Coordinates of N, CA and C in Angstrom, one line a residue:
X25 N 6.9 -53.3 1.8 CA 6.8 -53.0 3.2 C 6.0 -51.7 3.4
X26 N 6.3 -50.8 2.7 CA 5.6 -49.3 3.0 C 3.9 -49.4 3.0
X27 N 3.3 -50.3 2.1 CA 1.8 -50.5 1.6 C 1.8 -50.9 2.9
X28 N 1.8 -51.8 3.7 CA 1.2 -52.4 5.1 C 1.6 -51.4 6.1
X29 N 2.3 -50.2 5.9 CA 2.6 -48.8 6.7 C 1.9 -48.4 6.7
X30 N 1.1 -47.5 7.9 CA 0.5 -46.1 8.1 C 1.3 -45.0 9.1
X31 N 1.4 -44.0 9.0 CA 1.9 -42.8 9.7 C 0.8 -42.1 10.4
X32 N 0.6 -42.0 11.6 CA -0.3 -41.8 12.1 C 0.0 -40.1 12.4
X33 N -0.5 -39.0 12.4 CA -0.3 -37.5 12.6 C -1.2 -37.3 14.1
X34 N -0.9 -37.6 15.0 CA -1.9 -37.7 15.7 C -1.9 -36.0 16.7
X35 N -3.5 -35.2 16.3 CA -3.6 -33.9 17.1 C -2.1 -33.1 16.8
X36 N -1.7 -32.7 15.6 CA -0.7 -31.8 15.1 C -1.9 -30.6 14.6
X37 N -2.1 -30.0 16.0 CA -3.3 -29.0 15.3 C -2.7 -27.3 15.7
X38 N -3.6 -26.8 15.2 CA -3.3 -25.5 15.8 C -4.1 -25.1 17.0
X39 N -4.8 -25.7 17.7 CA -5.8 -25.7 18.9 C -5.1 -25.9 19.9
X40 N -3.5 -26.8 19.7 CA -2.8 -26.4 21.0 C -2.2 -25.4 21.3
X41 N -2.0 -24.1 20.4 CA -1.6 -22.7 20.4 C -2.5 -22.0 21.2
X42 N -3.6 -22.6 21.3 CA -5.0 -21.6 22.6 C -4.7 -22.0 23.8
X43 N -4.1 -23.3 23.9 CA -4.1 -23.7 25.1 C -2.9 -23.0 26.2
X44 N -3.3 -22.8 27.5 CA -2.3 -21.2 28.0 C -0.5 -22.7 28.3
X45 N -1.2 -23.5 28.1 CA 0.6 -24.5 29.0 C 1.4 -24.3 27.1
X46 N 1.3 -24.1 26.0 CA 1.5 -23.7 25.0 C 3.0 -23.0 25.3
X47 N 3.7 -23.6 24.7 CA 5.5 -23.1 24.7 C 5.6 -23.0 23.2
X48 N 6.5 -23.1 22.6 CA 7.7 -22.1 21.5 C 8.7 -23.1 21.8
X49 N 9.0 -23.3 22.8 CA 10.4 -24.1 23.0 C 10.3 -25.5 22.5
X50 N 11.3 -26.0 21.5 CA 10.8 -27.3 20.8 C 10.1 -27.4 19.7
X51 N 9.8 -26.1 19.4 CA 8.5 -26.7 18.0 C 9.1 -26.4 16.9
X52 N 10.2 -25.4 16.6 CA 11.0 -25.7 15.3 C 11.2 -27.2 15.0
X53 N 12.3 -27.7 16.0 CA 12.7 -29.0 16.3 C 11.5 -30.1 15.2
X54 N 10.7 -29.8 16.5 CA 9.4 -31.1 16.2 C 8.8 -30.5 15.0
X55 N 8.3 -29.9 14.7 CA 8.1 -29.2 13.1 C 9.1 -29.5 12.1
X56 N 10.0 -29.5 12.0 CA 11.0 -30.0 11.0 C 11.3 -31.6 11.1
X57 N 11.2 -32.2 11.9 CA 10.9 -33.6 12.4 C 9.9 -34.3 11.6
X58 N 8.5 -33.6 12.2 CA 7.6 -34.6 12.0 C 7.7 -33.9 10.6
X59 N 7.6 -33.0 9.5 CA 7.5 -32.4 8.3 C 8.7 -34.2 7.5
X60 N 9.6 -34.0 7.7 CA 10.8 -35.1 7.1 C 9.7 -36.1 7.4
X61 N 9.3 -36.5 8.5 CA 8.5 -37.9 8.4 C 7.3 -38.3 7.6
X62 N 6.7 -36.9 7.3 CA 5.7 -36.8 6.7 C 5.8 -36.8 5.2
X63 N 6.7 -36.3 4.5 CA 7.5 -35.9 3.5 C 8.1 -37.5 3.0
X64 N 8.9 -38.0 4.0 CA 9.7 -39.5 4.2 C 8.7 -40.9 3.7
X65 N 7.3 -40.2 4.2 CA 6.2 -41.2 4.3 C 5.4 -41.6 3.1
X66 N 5.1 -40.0 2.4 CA 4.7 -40.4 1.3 C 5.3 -40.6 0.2
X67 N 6.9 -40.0 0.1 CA 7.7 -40.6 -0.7 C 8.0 -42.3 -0.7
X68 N 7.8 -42.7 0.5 CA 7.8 -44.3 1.1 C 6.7 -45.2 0.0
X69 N 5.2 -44.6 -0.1 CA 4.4 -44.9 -0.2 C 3.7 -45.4 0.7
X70 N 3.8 -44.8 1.8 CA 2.8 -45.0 3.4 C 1.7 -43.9 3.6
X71 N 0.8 -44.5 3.9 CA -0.8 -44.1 4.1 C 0.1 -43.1 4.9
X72 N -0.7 -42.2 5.0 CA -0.6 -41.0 5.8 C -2.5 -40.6 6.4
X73 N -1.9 -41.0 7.7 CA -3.6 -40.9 8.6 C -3.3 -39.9 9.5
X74 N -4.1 -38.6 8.9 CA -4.4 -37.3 10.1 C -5.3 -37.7 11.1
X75 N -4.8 -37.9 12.7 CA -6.0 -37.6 13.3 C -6.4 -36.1 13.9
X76 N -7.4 -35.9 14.3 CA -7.3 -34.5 15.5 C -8.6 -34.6 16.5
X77 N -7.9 -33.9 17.5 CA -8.6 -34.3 18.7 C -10.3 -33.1 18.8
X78 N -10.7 -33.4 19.1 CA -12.1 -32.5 19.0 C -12.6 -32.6 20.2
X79 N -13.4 -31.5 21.0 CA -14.1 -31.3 22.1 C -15.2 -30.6 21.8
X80 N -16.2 -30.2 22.9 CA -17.6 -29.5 22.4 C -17.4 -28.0 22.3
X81 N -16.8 -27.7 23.2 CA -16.0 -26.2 22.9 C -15.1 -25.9 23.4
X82 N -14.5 -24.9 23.1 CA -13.2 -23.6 23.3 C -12.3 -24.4 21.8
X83 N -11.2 -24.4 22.2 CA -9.9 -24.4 21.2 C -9.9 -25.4 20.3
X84 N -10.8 -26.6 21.0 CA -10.6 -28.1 20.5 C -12.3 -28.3 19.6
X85 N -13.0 -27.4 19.2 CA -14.1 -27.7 18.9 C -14.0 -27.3 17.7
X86 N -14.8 -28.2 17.3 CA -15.1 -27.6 15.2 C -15.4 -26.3 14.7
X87 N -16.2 -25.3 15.9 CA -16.6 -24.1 15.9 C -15.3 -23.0 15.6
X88 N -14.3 -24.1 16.3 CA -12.9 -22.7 16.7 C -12.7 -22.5 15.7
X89 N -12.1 -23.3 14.7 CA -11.3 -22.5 13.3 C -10.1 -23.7 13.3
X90 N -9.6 -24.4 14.9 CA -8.5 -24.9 15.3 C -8.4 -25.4 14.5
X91 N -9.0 -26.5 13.8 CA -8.9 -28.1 13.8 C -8.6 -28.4 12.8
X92 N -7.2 -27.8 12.2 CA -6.4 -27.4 10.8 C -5.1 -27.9 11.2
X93 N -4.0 -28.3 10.7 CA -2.7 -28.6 10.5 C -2.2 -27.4 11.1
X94 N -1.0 -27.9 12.8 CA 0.0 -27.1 12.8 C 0.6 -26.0 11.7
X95 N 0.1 -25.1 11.5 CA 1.4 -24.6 10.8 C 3.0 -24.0 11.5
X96 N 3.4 -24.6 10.4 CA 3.3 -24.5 8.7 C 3.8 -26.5 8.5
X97 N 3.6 -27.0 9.1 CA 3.0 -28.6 8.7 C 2.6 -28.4 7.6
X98 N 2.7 -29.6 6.4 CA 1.8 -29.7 5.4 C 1.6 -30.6 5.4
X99 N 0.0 -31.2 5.9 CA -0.4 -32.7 5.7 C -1.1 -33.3 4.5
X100 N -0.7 -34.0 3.6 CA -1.7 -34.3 2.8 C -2.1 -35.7 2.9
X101 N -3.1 -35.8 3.7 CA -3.5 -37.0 4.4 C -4.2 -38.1 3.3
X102 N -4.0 -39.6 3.2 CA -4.9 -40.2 2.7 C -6.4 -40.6 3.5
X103 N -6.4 -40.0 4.4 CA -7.6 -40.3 5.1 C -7.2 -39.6 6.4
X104 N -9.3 -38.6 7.3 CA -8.7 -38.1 8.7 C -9.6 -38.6 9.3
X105 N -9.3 -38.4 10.5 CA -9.9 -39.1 12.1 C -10.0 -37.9 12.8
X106 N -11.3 -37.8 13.5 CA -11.6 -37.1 14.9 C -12.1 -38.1 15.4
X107 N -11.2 -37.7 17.0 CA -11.0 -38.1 17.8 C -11.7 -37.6 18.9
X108 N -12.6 -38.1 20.1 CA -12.7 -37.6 21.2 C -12.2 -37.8 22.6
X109 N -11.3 -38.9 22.4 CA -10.3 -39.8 23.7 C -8.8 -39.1 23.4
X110 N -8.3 -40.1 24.2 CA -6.7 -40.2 23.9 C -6.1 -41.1 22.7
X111 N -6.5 -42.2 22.7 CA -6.0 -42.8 21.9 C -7.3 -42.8 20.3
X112 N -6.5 -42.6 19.2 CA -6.6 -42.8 17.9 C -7.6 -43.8 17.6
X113 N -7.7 -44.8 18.3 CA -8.2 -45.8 18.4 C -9.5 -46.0 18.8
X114 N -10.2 -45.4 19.6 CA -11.4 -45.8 20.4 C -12.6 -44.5 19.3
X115 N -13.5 -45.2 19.4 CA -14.6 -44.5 18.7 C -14.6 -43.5 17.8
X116 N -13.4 -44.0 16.4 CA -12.7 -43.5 15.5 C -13.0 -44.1 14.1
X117 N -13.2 -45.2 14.3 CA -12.8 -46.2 13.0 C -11.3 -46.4 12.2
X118 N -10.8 -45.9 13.2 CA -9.2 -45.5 12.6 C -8.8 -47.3 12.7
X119 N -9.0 -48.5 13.8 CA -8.6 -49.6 13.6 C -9.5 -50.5 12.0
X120 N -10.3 -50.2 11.8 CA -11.7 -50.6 11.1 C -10.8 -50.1 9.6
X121 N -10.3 -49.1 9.4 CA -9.6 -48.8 8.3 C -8.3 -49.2 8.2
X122 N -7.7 -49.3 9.3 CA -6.2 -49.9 9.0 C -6.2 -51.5 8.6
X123 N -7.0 -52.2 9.2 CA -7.5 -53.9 9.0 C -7.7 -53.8 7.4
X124 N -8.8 -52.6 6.9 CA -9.6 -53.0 5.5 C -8.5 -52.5 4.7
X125 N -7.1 -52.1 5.5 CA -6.4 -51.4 4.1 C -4.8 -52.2 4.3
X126 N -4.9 -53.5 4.9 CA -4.1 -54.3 5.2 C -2.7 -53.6 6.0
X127 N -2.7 -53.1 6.8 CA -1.8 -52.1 7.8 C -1.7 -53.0 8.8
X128 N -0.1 -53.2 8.9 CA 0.2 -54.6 10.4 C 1.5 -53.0 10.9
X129 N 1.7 -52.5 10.3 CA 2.5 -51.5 11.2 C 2.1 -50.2 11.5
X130 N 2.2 -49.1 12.3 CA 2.2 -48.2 12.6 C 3.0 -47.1 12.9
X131 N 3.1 -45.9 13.0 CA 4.6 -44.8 12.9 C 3.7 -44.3 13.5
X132 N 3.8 -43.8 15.0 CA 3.2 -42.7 15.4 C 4.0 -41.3 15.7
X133 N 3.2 -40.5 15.9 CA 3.8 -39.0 15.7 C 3.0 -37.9 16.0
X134 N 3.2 -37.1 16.7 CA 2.2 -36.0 16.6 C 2.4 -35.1 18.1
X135 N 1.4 -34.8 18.4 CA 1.3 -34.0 20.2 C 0.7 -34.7 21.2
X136 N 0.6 -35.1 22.1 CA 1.1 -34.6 22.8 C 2.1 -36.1 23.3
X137 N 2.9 -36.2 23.4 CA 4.2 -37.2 23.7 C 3.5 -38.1 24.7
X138 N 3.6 -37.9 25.5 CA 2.5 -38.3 27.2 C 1.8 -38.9 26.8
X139 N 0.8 -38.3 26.0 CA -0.7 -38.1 26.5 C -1.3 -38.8 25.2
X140 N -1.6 -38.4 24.3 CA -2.6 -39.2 23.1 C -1.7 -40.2 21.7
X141 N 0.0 -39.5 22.1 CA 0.4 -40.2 21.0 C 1.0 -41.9 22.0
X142 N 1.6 -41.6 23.0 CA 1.6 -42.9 24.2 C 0.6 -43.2 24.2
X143 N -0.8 -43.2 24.4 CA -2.0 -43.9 24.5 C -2.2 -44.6 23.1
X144 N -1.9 -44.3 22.1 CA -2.3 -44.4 20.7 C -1.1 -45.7 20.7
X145 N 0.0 -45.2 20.6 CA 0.8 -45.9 20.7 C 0.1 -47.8 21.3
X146 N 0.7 -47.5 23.0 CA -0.5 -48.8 23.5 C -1.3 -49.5 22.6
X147 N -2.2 -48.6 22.5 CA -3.4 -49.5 22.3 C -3.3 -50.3 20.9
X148 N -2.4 -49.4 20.4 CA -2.1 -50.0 18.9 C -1.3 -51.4 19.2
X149 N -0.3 -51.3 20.0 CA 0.3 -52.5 20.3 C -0.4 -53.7 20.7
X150 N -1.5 -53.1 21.9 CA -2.3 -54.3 22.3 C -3.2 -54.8 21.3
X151 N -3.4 -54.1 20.4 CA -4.5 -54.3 19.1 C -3.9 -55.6 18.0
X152 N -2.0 -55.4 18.1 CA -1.6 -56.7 17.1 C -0.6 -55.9 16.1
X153 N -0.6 -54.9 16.3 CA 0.1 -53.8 16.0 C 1.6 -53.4 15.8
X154 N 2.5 -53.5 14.9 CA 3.6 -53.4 15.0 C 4.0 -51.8 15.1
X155 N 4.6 -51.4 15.9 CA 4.4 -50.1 16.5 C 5.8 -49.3 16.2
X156 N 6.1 -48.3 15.4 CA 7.3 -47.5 15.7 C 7.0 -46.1 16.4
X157 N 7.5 -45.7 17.2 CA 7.3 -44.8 18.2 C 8.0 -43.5 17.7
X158 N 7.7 -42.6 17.0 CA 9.1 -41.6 16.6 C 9.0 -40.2 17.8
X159 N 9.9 -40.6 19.0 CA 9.8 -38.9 19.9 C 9.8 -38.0 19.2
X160 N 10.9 -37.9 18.4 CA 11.7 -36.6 17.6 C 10.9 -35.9 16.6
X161 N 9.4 -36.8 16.6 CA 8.3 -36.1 15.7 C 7.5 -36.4 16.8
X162 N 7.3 -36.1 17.8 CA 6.4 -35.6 19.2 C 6.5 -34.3 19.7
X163 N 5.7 -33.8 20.3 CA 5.9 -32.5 20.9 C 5.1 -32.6 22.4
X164 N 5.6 -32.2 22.9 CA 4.8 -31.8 24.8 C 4.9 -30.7 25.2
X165 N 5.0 -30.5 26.2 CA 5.4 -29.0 27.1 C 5.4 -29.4 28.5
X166 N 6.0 -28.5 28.7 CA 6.3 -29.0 30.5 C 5.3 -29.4 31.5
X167 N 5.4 -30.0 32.6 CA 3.9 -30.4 33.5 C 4.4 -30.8 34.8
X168 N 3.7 -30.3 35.8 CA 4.1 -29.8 36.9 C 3.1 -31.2 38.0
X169 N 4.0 -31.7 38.7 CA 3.6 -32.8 39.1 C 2.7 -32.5 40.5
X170 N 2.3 -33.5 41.8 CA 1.6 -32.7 42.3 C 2.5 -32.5 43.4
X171 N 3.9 -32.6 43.6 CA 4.6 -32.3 44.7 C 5.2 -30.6 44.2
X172 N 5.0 -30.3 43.1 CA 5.4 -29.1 42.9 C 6.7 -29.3 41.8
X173 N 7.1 -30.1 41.3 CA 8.6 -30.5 40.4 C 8.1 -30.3 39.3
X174 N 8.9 -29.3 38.3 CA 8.0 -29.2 36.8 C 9.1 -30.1 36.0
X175 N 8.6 -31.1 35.0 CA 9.0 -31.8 34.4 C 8.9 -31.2 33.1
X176 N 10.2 -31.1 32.3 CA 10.7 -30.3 31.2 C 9.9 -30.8 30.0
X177 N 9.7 -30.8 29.1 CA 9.5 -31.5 28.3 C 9.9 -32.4 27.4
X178 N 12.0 -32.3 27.9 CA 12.9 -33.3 27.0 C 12.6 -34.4 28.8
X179 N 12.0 -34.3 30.1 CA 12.0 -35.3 30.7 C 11.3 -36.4 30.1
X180 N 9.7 -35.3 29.8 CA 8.6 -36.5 29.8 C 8.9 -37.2 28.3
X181 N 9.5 -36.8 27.6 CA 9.8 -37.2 26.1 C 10.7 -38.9 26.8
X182 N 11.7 -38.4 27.2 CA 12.5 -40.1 27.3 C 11.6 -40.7 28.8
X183 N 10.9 -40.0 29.9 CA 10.1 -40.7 30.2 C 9.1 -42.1 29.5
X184 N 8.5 -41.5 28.6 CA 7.7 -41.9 27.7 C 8.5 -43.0 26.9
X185 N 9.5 -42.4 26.1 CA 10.6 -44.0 25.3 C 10.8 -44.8 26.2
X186 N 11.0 -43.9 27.3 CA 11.4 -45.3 28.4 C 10.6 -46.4 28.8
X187 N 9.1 -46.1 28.9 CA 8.4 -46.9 29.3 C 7.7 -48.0 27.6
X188 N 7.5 -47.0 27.0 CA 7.3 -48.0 25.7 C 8.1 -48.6 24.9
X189 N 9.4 -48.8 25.1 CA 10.8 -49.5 24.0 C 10.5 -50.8 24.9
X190 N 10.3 -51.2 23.6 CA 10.4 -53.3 24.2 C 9.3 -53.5 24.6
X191 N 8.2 -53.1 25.0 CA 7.0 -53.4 25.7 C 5.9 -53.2 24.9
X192 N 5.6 -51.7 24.1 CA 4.7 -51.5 23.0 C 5.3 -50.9 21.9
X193 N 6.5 -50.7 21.9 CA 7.0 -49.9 21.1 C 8.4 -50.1 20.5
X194 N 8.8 -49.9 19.1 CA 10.1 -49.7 19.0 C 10.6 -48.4 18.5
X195 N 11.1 -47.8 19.7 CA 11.4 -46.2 20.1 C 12.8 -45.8 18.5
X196 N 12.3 -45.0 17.5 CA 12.9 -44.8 16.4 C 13.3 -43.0 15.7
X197 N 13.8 -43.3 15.1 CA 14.3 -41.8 14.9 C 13.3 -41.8 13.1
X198 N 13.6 -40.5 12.9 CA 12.7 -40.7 11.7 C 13.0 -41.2 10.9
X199 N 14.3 -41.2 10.3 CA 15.1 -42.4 9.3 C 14.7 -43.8 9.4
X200 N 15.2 -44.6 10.8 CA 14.5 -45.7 11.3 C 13.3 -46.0 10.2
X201 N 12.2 -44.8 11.1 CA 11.2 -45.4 10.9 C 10.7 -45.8 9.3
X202 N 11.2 -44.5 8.9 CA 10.9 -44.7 7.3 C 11.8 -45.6 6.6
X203 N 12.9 -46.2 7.3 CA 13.7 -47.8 6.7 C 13.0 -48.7 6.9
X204 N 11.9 -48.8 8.0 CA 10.9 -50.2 8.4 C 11.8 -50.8 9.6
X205 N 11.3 -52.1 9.6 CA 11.6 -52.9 10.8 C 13.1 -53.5 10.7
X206 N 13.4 -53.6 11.8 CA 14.5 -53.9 12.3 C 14.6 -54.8 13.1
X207 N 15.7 -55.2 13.4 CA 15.9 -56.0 14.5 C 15.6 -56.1 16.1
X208 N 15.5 -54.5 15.7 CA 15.3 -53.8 17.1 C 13.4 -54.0 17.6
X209 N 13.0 -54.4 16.7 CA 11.3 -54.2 17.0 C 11.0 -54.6 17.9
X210 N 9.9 -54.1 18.7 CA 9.2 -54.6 19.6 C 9.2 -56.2 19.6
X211 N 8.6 -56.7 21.1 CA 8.3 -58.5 20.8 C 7.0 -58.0 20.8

């Protein structure tokens, strides 16, 4: 089961430390999280795929220095992906490798909860994808809607389970994930 696994590390950089919405609160947590999953994974014998997000400049650009492993993360990746979207997926070759390396499941994990590991997530699903979703190796930060309501970051975290359990995703803890499939899996 592990061989048709990949762990996907998606944007665990240090480029989100430039960014000013950048909190402290949560990242032990998620740092010790996603570290066990990553740790969990290659002990597993699961591909381990770094992606990271890249822009033309400031924090997210190849120039900065960023575009290195959270620390103190230690990733030792069998293969990495830059990314210029949200999802892992689009103008990556990240699907192109998972096909040639016989991968029917997925573990996502990484930053931002919302935003690229939920899109990554999707699209993986809609691609044929068996999907395990791990929050507890996600990270966010808060985000302020346009009525003025700031949404915490433990909101948008079960926000997010909420909408992907049973539809693209089977929402898992890190144990789960690294047991494999269950009963519980997505349809």
């Amino acid at each position: 089961m592990a061989r048709d696994t990949a762990l996907l590390v998606v944007d665990a950089q240090e480029s989100f430390r430039h960014r000013s919405y950048f909190r402290d609160e949560g990242l032990p947590a998620y740092i010790a999280r996603q570290q066990a999953l990553i740790d969990g994974a290659k002990a597993a014998g699961m591909s381990i795929v770094q992606i990271f997000h890249v822009e033309g400049t400031g924090a997210f650009s190849e120039d900065s220095g960023f575009i290195r492993a959270l620390a103190p993360l230690h990733v030792a990746p069998d293969i990495v992906f830059r990314k210029r979207r949200h999802s892992a997926l689009v103008g990556t070759g990240l699907d192109v490798w998972l096909t040639e390396n016989g991968i029917r499941r997925v573990i996502v994990s990484g930053i931002r909860t919302e935003q690229c590991c939920e899109t990554t997530a999707r699209h993986a699903s809609d691609l044929g994808y068996a999907v395990d979703y791990v929050g507890e190796a996600t990270l966010t930060f808060p985000m302020t809607d346009a009525a003025g309501r700031e949404w915490s970051a433990a909101e948008i975290r079960a926000r997010t389970e909420l909408v992907l359990a049973g539809r693209f995703a089977r929402i898992a803890t890190v144990e789960e994930a690294l047991a494999g499939r269950t009963d519980k899996a997505a349809a």
